[in-house]
CSV table of C-alpha atoms and ligand atoms in Angstrom, one decimal:
chain,number,residue,atom,x,y,z
A,39,MET,CA,-108.3,-129.8,111.1
A,40,GLU,CA,-110.8,-128.2,113.6
A,41,ASN,CA,-114.5,-128.8,114.3
A,42,ILE,CA,-116.6,-125.9,113.1
A,43,LEU,CA,-120.3,-125.7,113.8
A,44,SER,CA,-123.1,-123.3,113.0
A,45,GLY,CA,-126.9,-123.3,112.6
A,46,ILE,CA,-129.9,-121.3,111.6
A,47,LYS,CA,-133.3,-121.4,113.1
A,48,PRO,CA,-136.2,-122.0,110.7
A,49,THR,CA,-138.3,-119.1,112.0
A,50,GLY,CA,-139.0,-117.5,108.6
A,51,GLN,CA,-137.7,-116.9,105.1
A,52,LEU,CA,-134.0,-116.6,104.8
A,53,THR,CA,-132.8,-113.1,104.2
A,54,LEU,CA,-129.8,-111.5,102.4
A,55,GLY,CA,-128.6,-110.7,106.0
A,56,ASN,CA,-128.6,-114.4,106.9
A,57,TYR,CA,-126.7,-115.2,103.6
A,58,ILE,CA,-124.0,-112.5,104.0
A,59,GLY,CA,-123.5,-112.8,107.8
A,60,ALA,CA,-123.7,-116.6,108.1
A,61,LEU,CA,-124.6,-118.9,105.2
A,62,LYS,CA,-122.2,-117.6,102.6
A,63,ASN,CA,-119.3,-118.3,105.0
A,64,PHE,CA,-120.2,-121.9,106.0
A,65,SER,CA,-118.9,-123.6,102.9
A,66,LYS,CA,-115.5,-121.8,103.1
A,67,PHE,CA,-114.6,-124.0,106.0
A,68,GLN,CA,-115.6,-127.4,104.6
A,69,ASP,CA,-112.4,-128.3,102.7
A,70,GLU,CA,-110.0,-127.9,105.6
A,71,ASN,CA,-112.2,-128.7,108.6
A,72,LYS,CA,-114.9,-131.0,110.0
A,73,VAL,CA,-118.0,-128.9,109.5
A,74,PHE,CA,-121.3,-129.4,111.2
A,75,VAL,CA,-124.2,-127.3,110.0
A,76,PHE,CA,-127.6,-127.8,111.3
A,77,ILE,CA,-131.1,-126.4,111.4
A,78,ALA,CA,-132.1,-125.2,114.9
A,79,ASP,CA,-135.7,-126.4,114.6
A,80,LEU,CA,-136.1,-126.8,118.4
A,81,HIS,CA,-135.1,-123.2,118.8
A,82,ALA,CA,-137.8,-122.2,116.3
A,83,LEU,CA,-140.4,-123.3,118.9
A,84,THR,CA,-139.3,-120.6,121.3
A,85,LEU,CA,-141.8,-118.2,119.7
A,86,PRO,CA,-145.2,-119.1,118.3
A,87,ILE,CA,-145.0,-120.7,114.9
A,88,GLU,CA,-147.5,-122.6,112.8
A,89,PRO,CA,-146.5,-126.3,112.3
A,90,GLU,CA,-146.8,-126.3,108.5
A,91,VAL,CA,-144.7,-123.1,108.4
A,92,LEU,CA,-142.0,-124.6,110.6
A,93,ASN,CA,-142.0,-127.7,108.4
A,94,GLN,CA,-141.6,-125.8,105.1
A,95,ASN,CA,-139.0,-123.4,106.5
A,96,THR,CA,-137.0,-126.4,107.7
A,97,LYS,CA,-136.9,-128.0,104.2
A,98,ASP,CA,-136.2,-124.6,102.7
A,99,ILE,CA,-133.1,-124.1,104.8
A,100,VAL,CA,-131.7,-127.6,103.9
A,101,ALA,CA,-132.2,-126.7,100.2
A,102,PHE,CA,-130.6,-123.3,100.7
A,103,TYR,CA,-127.6,-124.9,102.5
A,104,LEU,CA,-127.0,-127.0,99.5
A,105,ALA,CA,-127.7,-124.2,97.1
A,106,CYS,CA,-125.1,-122.0,98.9
A,107,GLY,CA,-122.4,-124.6,98.3
A,108,LEU,CA,-122.4,-126.9,101.4
A,109,ASP,CA,-121.4,-130.4,100.2
A,110,PRO,CA,-122.9,-133.2,102.3
A,111,ASN,CA,-119.8,-135.3,101.5
A,112,LYS,CA,-117.7,-132.8,103.3
A,113,ALA,CA,-120.0,-131.3,105.9
A,114,SER,CA,-122.6,-132.9,108.1
A,115,ILE,CA,-126.0,-131.3,107.5
A,116,PHE,CA,-128.8,-132.3,110.0
A,117,LEU,CA,-131.7,-131.2,112.1
A,118,GLN,CA,-131.3,-130.4,115.8
A,119,SER,CA,-134.4,-132.4,116.7
A,120,HIS,CA,-133.0,-135.5,115.0
A,121,VAL,CA,-130.1,-135.7,117.4
A,122,TYR,CA,-131.6,-136.2,120.9
A,123,GLU,CA,-128.3,-135.4,122.6
A,124,HIS,CA,-128.9,-131.7,122.0
A,125,SER,CA,-131.9,-131.8,124.4
A,126,GLU,CA,-130.0,-134.0,126.8
A,127,LEU,CA,-126.9,-131.9,127.1
A,128,GLY,CA,-129.2,-128.8,127.2
A,129,THR,CA,-130.9,-130.2,130.3
A,130,ILE,CA,-127.6,-131.0,132.0
A,131,LEU,CA,-126.0,-127.6,131.1
A,132,GLY,CA,-129.0,-125.8,132.5
A,133,ASN,CA,-127.7,-126.6,135.9
A,134,TYR,CA,-124.5,-124.7,135.3
A,135,ALA,CA,-126.0,-121.6,133.8
A,136,TYR,CA,-127.1,-118.7,136.0
A,137,MET,CA,-130.5,-116.9,135.7
A,138,GLY,CA,-128.7,-113.6,136.0
A,139,GLU,CA,-126.6,-114.2,132.9
A,140,LEU,CA,-129.5,-115.5,130.9
A,141,ASN,CA,-131.4,-112.4,131.9
A,142,ARG,CA,-128.7,-110.2,130.4
A,143,MET,CA,-128.9,-111.8,126.9
A,144,THR,CA,-129.8,-109.1,124.4
A,145,GLN,CA,-131.8,-111.4,122.1
A,146,PHE,CA,-133.9,-112.5,125.1
A,147,LYS,CA,-134.5,-108.9,126.2
A,148,ASP,CA,-135.3,-107.9,122.7
A,149,LYS,CA,-137.7,-110.7,121.9
A,150,ALA,CA,-139.3,-110.7,125.4
A,151,SER,CA,-140.0,-107.0,125.2
A,152,LYS,CA,-142.3,-107.6,122.2
A,153,LEU,CA,-144.4,-110.1,124.2
A,154,ASN,CA,-146.9,-109.7,127.0
A,155,GLU,CA,-144.9,-110.2,130.3
A,156,LYS,CA,-147.1,-113.0,131.4
A,157,ASN,CA,-146.6,-115.0,128.1
A,158,ILE,CA,-142.8,-115.2,128.0
A,159,GLY,CA,-142.0,-118.8,127.4
A,160,LEU,CA,-139.4,-120.6,129.4
A,161,GLY,CA,-137.8,-121.9,126.2
A,162,LEU,CA,-137.1,-118.3,125.1
A,163,PHE,CA,-135.3,-117.7,128.4
A,164,THR,CA,-133.2,-120.9,128.3
A,165,TYR,CA,-132.5,-120.6,124.5
A,166,PRO,CA,-128.8,-119.8,125.0
A,167,VAL,CA,-128.3,-123.0,127.1
A,168,LEU,CA,-129.6,-125.2,124.3
A,169,MET,CA,-127.4,-123.2,121.9
A,170,ALA,CA,-124.4,-123.8,124.1
A,171,ALA,CA,-125.2,-127.6,124.0
A,172,ASP,CA,-125.5,-127.4,120.2
A,173,ILE,CA,-121.9,-126.1,120.1
A,174,ILE,CA,-120.3,-128.0,122.9
A,175,LEU,CA,-121.6,-131.4,121.7
A,176,TYR,CA,-119.5,-131.3,118.6
A,177,ASP,CA,-116.2,-130.2,120.2
A,178,ALA,CA,-116.6,-127.1,118.1
A,179,LYS,CA,-113.6,-124.7,118.3
A,180,LYS,CA,-115.0,-122.1,115.9
A,181,VAL,CA,-118.6,-121.0,115.4
A,182,PRO,CA,-119.2,-118.7,112.4
A,183,VAL,CA,-122.1,-116.4,113.1
A,184,GLY,CA,-123.3,-112.9,112.5
A,185,GLU,CA,-122.8,-110.1,115.1
A,186,ASP,CA,-126.1,-110.7,116.9
A,187,GLN,CA,-125.1,-114.2,118.0
A,188,LYS,CA,-121.7,-113.3,119.5
A,189,GLN,CA,-123.1,-112.9,123.0
A,190,HIS,CA,-124.6,-116.4,122.8
A,191,VAL,CA,-121.4,-118.0,121.7
A,192,GLU,CA,-119.6,-116.2,124.5
A,193,LEU,CA,-122.0,-117.7,127.0
A,194,ALA,CA,-121.3,-121.2,125.5
A,195,ARG,CA,-117.7,-120.4,126.0
A,196,ASP,CA,-118.3,-119.3,129.7
A,197,LEU,CA,-120.3,-122.5,130.4
A,198,ALA,CA,-117.7,-124.8,128.9
A,199,ILE,CA,-115.0,-123.1,131.0
A,200,ARG,CA,-117.1,-123.2,134.1
A,201,PHE,CA,-117.9,-126.9,133.6
A,202,ASN,CA,-114.2,-127.9,133.0
A,203,HIS,CA,-113.3,-125.9,136.0
A,204,ARG,CA,-115.9,-127.5,138.2
A,205,TYR,CA,-114.8,-131.0,137.4
A,206,LYS,CA,-111.1,-130.1,137.0
A,207,LYS,CA,-110.9,-131.9,133.6
A,208,ASP,CA,-110.8,-130.7,130.0
A,209,ILE,CA,-114.2,-132.3,129.2
A,210,PHE,CA,-115.3,-129.6,126.8
A,211,VAL,CA,-113.5,-127.8,123.9
A,212,ILE,CA,-113.7,-124.1,124.4
A,213,PRO,CA,-115.5,-122.5,121.5
A,214,GLU,CA,-115.1,-119.0,120.0
A,215,PRO,CA,-117.2,-117.0,117.6
A,216,VAL,CA,-116.0,-116.2,114.1
A,217,ILE,CA,-117.6,-113.0,113.0
A,218,PRO,CA,-117.1,-111.7,109.4
A,219,THR,CA,-115.2,-108.4,109.4
A,220,THR,CA,-117.7,-106.9,107.0
A,221,GLY,CA,-121.3,-107.9,106.7
A,222,ALA,CA,-121.8,-109.2,110.2
A,223,ARG,CA,-124.8,-107.0,110.6
A,224,ILE,CA,-126.7,-106.2,107.4
A,225,MET,CA,-129.4,-103.5,108.2
A,226,SER,CA,-133.0,-103.2,107.1
A,227,LEU,CA,-133.3,-101.4,103.7
A,228,SER,CA,-136.3,-99.4,105.0
A,229,ASP,CA,-134.8,-98.5,108.4
A,230,PRO,CA,-131.0,-98.8,108.4
A,231,SER,CA,-130.9,-98.4,112.2
A,232,LYS,CA,-132.5,-101.9,112.5
A,233,LYS,CA,-131.0,-105.3,111.7
A,234,MET,CA,-132.4,-107.1,108.7
A,235,SER,CA,-134.2,-109.9,110.4
A,236,LYS,CA,-136.4,-112.7,109.1
A,237,SER,CA,-138.9,-112.4,111.8
A,238,ASP,CA,-139.3,-108.6,111.2
A,239,PRO,CA,-139.6,-108.6,107.5
A,240,LYS,CA,-140.0,-104.9,106.7
A,241,GLY,CA,-137.0,-103.8,104.7
A,242,ASP,CA,-135.7,-107.4,104.1
A,243,ILE,CA,-134.5,-108.9,100.9
A,244,PHE,CA,-135.4,-112.6,100.9
A,245,LEU,CA,-133.3,-115.3,99.2
A,246,LYS,CA,-136.6,-116.4,97.6
A,247,ASP,CA,-137.6,-112.9,96.4
A,248,ASP,CA,-138.6,-112.5,92.8
A,249,LEU,CA,-135.7,-110.7,91.1
A,250,LYS,CA,-137.9,-107.8,90.0
A,251,VAL,CA,-139.1,-107.4,93.6
A,252,ALA,CA,-135.6,-107.5,95.0
A,253,ARG,CA,-134.5,-104.9,92.5
A,254,LYS,CA,-137.3,-102.6,93.5
A,255,LYS,CA,-136.5,-103.0,97.2
A,256,ILE,CA,-132.9,-101.9,96.5
A,257,MET,CA,-133.9,-99.0,94.3
A,258,SER,CA,-136.2,-97.7,97.0
A,259,ALA,CA,-133.8,-98.3,99.9
A,260,VAL,CA,-133.6,-95.4,102.4
A,261,THR,CA,-130.5,-93.3,101.8
A,262,ASP,CA,-129.7,-89.6,102.7
A,263,LEU,CA,-129.9,-86.1,101.3
A,264,GLU,CA,-126.3,-85.9,100.1
A,265,CYS,CA,-125.1,-87.3,96.8
A,266,GLU,CA,-121.8,-89.0,97.7
A,267,VAL,CA,-121.3,-92.8,97.9
A,268,ARG,CA,-119.2,-92.9,101.0
A,269,TYR,CA,-119.0,-95.3,104.0
A,270,ASP,CA,-120.1,-93.4,107.1
A,271,LYS,CA,-122.2,-95.7,109.4
A,272,GLU,CA,-123.2,-92.9,111.7
A,273,ASN,CA,-124.2,-90.2,109.3
A,274,LYS,CA,-125.0,-92.3,106.2
A,275,PRO,CA,-126.3,-95.6,107.5
A,276,GLY,CA,-128.4,-96.4,104.4
A,277,ILE,CA,-125.5,-95.9,101.9
A,278,SER,CA,-123.1,-97.6,104.2
A,279,ASN,CA,-125.4,-100.7,104.4
A,280,LEU,CA,-125.6,-100.8,100.6
A,281,LEU,CA,-121.9,-100.4,100.3
A,282,THR,CA,-121.5,-103.3,102.7
A,283,ILE,CA,-123.9,-105.5,100.7
A,284,TYR,CA,-122.1,-104.6,97.5
A,285,SER,CA,-118.6,-105.3,98.8
A,286,CYS,CA,-119.5,-108.6,100.4
A,287,LEU,CA,-121.2,-110.0,97.3
A,288,LYS,CA,-118.4,-108.8,95.1
A,289,GLU,CA,-115.8,-110.0,97.6
A,290,ILE,CA,-114.0,-106.7,97.6
A,291,THR,CA,-113.2,-104.3,100.4
A,292,ILE,CA,-115.4,-101.3,101.3
A,293,GLU,CA,-112.6,-98.9,100.1
A,294,GLU,CA,-112.5,-100.7,96.7
A,295,ALA,CA,-116.3,-100.4,96.5
A,296,GLU,CA,-116.2,-96.7,97.4
A,297,LYS,CA,-113.6,-96.1,94.6
A,298,GLU,CA,-115.9,-97.6,92.0
A,299,PHE,CA,-118.5,-95.0,92.7
A,300,ILE,CA,-116.6,-91.8,93.0
A,301,GLY,CA,-118.7,-89.1,91.3
A,302,ALA,CA,-121.6,-91.6,90.8
A,303,ASN,CA,-125.2,-90.6,91.8
A,304,TYR,CA,-127.3,-92.7,94.1
A,305,GLY,CA,-129.4,-94.0,91.1
A,306,THR,CA,-126.3,-95.4,89.4
A,307,PHE,CA,-125.0,-96.8,92.7
A,308,LYS,CA,-128.3,-98.5,93.6
A,309,ARG,CA,-128.5,-100.1,90.1
A,310,ALA,CA,-125.1,-101.6,90.5
A,311,VAL,CA,-126.1,-103.0,94.0
A,312,ALA,CA,-129.3,-104.3,92.5
A,313,ASP,CA,-127.4,-106.1,89.7
A,314,VAL,CA,-125.0,-107.9,92.1
A,315,VAL,CA,-127.9,-108.8,94.5
A,316,CYS,CA,-130.0,-110.2,91.6
A,317,ASP,CA,-127.1,-112.1,90.2
A,318,THR,CA,-126.5,-113.7,93.6
A,319,LEU,CA,-130.2,-114.5,94.1
A,320,GLU,CA,-130.6,-116.0,90.7
A,321,ARG,CA,-127.6,-118.3,91.1
A,322,ILE,CA,-128.9,-119.4,94.5
A,323,GLN,CA,-132.5,-119.8,93.4
A,324,THR,CA,-131.6,-121.9,90.4
A,325,LYS,CA,-129.9,-124.4,92.7
A,326,TYR,CA,-132.5,-124.2,95.4
A,327,ASN,CA,-135.2,-125.1,92.8
A,328,GLU,CA,-133.2,-128.2,91.8
A,329,TYR,CA,-133.2,-129.4,95.4
A,330,ILE,CA,-136.4,-128.3,97.1
A,331,ASN,CA,-138.7,-131.0,95.8
A,332,SER,CA,-136.2,-133.9,95.6
A,333,ASP,CA,-135.8,-136.9,98.0
A,334,TYR,CA,-132.2,-135.9,98.2
A,335,LEU,CA,-133.0,-133.6,101.1
A,336,ASP,CA,-134.0,-136.5,103.3
A,337,GLU,CA,-130.9,-138.5,102.2
A,338,VAL,CA,-128.7,-135.6,103.2
A,339,LEU,CA,-130.5,-135.2,106.6
A,340,GLU,CA,-130.3,-138.9,107.4
A,341,LYS,CA,-126.6,-139.1,106.5
A,342,GLY,CA,-125.9,-135.9,108.5
A,343,ALA,CA,-127.8,-137.0,111.6
A,344,LYS,CA,-125.9,-140.3,111.6
A,345,GLU,CA,-122.5,-138.5,111.5
A,346,ALA,CA,-123.7,-136.0,114.1
A,347,ARG,CA,-124.9,-138.7,116.5
A,348,ALA,CA,-121.6,-140.5,116.3
A,349,ILE,CA,-119.8,-137.5,117.9
A,350,ALA,CA,-122.7,-136.2,120.0
A,351,SER,CA,-123.3,-139.6,121.7
A,352,ASN,CA,-119.6,-139.7,122.6
A,353,THR,CA,-119.7,-136.3,124.2
A,354,ILE,CA,-122.8,-137.2,126.2
A,355,LYS,CA,-121.1,-140.3,127.5
A,356,ARG,CA,-118.1,-138.3,128.6
A,357,VAL,CA,-120.4,-135.7,130.4
A,358,LYS,CA,-122.5,-138.3,132.1
A,359,ALA,CA,-119.5,-140.1,133.5
A,360,CYS,CA,-118.0,-136.8,134.6
A,361,VAL,CA,-121.0,-135.6,136.5
A,362,GLY,CA,-121.6,-139.0,138.1
A,363,LEU,CA,-124.7,-140.2,136.2
A,364,TYR,CA,-124.5,-144.0,136.6
A,365,SER,CA,-124.2,-146.3,133.6
A,366,LYS,CA,-123.1,-149.9,133.4
A,367,GLN,CA,-119.3,-150.1,132.7
B,249,ATP,P1,-134.9,-114.0,113.8
B,249,ATP,O1,-135.5,-112.8,113.2
B,249,ATP,O2,-135.9,-115.2,113.8
B,249,ATP,O3,-134.3,-113.8,115.1
B,249,ATP,P2,-132.6,-113.8,112.1
B,249,ATP,O4,-133.0,-113.3,110.7
B,249,ATP,O5,-132.0,-112.8,113.0
B,249,ATP,O6,-133.8,-114.5,112.8
B,249,ATP,P3,-131.1,-116.1,112.8
B,249,ATP,O7,-131.7,-117.4,112.6
B,249,ATP,O8,-131.1,-115.6,114.2
B,249,ATP,O9,-131.7,-115.0,111.9
B,249,ATP,O10,-129.6,-116.1,112.3
B,249,ATP,C1,-129.0,-117.0,111.4
B,249,ATP,C2,-127.6,-116.5,111.2
B,249,ATP,O11,-127.6,-115.4,110.4
B,249,ATP,C3,-126.9,-116.1,112.5
B,249,ATP,O12,-125.5,-116.5,112.4
B,249,ATP,C4,-127.0,-114.6,112.5
B,249,ATP,O13,-126.0,-114.0,113.3
B,249,ATP,C5,-127.0,-114.3,111.0
B,249,ATP,N1,-127.7,-113.1,110.8
B,249,ATP,C6,-129.0,-112.8,111.0
B,249,ATP,N2,-129.4,-111.6,110.6
B,249,ATP,C7,-128.3,-111.0,110.1
B,249,ATP,C8,-128.0,-109.7,109.5
B,249,ATP,N3,-128.9,-108.9,109.4
B,249,ATP,N4,-126.7,-109.5,109.1
B,249,ATP,C9,-125.7,-110.4,109.3
B,249,ATP,N5,-125.9,-111.7,109.8
B,249,ATP,C10,-127.2,-112.0,110.2
B,250,LTN,N1,-129.2,-118.9,117.8
B,250,LTN,C1,-128.8,-119.0,116.5
B,250,LTN,C2,-129.1,-120.3,115.9
B,250,LTN,C3,-128.3,-121.3,116.5
B,250,LTN,C4,-126.9,-121.5,116.5
B,250,LTN,C5,-126.6,-122.6,117.3
B,250,LTN,C6,-125.9,-120.8,115.8
B,250,LTN,C7,-128.8,-122.2,117.4
B,250,LTN,N2,-127.8,-123.0,117.9
B,250,LTN,C8,-125.3,-123.0,117.5
B,250,LTN,C9,-124.6,-121.3,116.0
B,250,LTN,C10,-124.3,-122.3,116.8
B,250,LTN,C11,-129.5,-117.9,115.7
B,250,LTN,O1,-130.5,-117.4,116.2
B,250,LTN,N3,-129.1,-117.7,114.5
């Protein structure tokens, strides 16, 4: 039994990329492990967001967690901002992280490059430190994430090792990323050289998309001038992306998917991809609609936060004692 932790920030509508790279995999762990899945709402403040949008996105993710099979009786589902220890450990860990290493974070460079240099928030820069605290608080050994988060989990790992080394004690469990072998980076349908991303919605399929809209997006996905359904990421990025989506949702390998479409034209192939995407969305949306307006969401969050606090407060006590912050014995 290992502790497993992951989270999603409520910055926008969840995409098929979030589902395949992250969400779909969370529930797989819950029978055999202690799973903590949270909504990284403090992280959502690192870029400008309207309060009502943040609120709605947060509720949406809770409903989608449940709709995608997370069971609150097996996994702890909670909000980052409901467990104060995240901020507290983030503050402490900030003293062990180096500005040089934070400067090298790809996500920071990427997001900062889209802002005016004078308006880059401190929170965006220190984002990975808070993320490290999220992970370390729960003694998480494994962190299931998509490819883009690998670097952040590795930083959490480096910080945990550095801290243990500094105090010559095994205070922290050393985490490692768990990245799916296929589907760790679903690309945009309109520009398969870019990641499908909820804050850059061109070419996205949203989990909330109307099925007809989703079908249309797949049918008009960018492909190439050949007529062969073959996986070749370099030369056929569009078709390769669609093959990845198909194989992940059908739970088959890329090779098995390729075999199904030997001799098929792109129209036939895209229709098959659209069918499996729409089936998946329909299944998720039916459940999402059952949850989204129910009081059950608050019950789930309350229970989850209680469970989360139980372990997080223990970690903080351990850390404070270790670094020499005084408390009554
Ligand atoms: P933003 O655009 O706000 O940065 P995002 O869509 O990239 O958001 P995150 O909240 O950063 O999504 O990610 C939630 C989880 O989904 C992470 O584990 C991340 O690695 C995964 N993920 C995000 N986009 C994709 C994608 N295109 N393919 C596979 N996994 C993804
Ligand atoms: N940075 C992640 C969200 C996130 C997270 C975490 C994921 C915040 N804290 C801890 C795994 C573990 C993202 O952008 N998806």
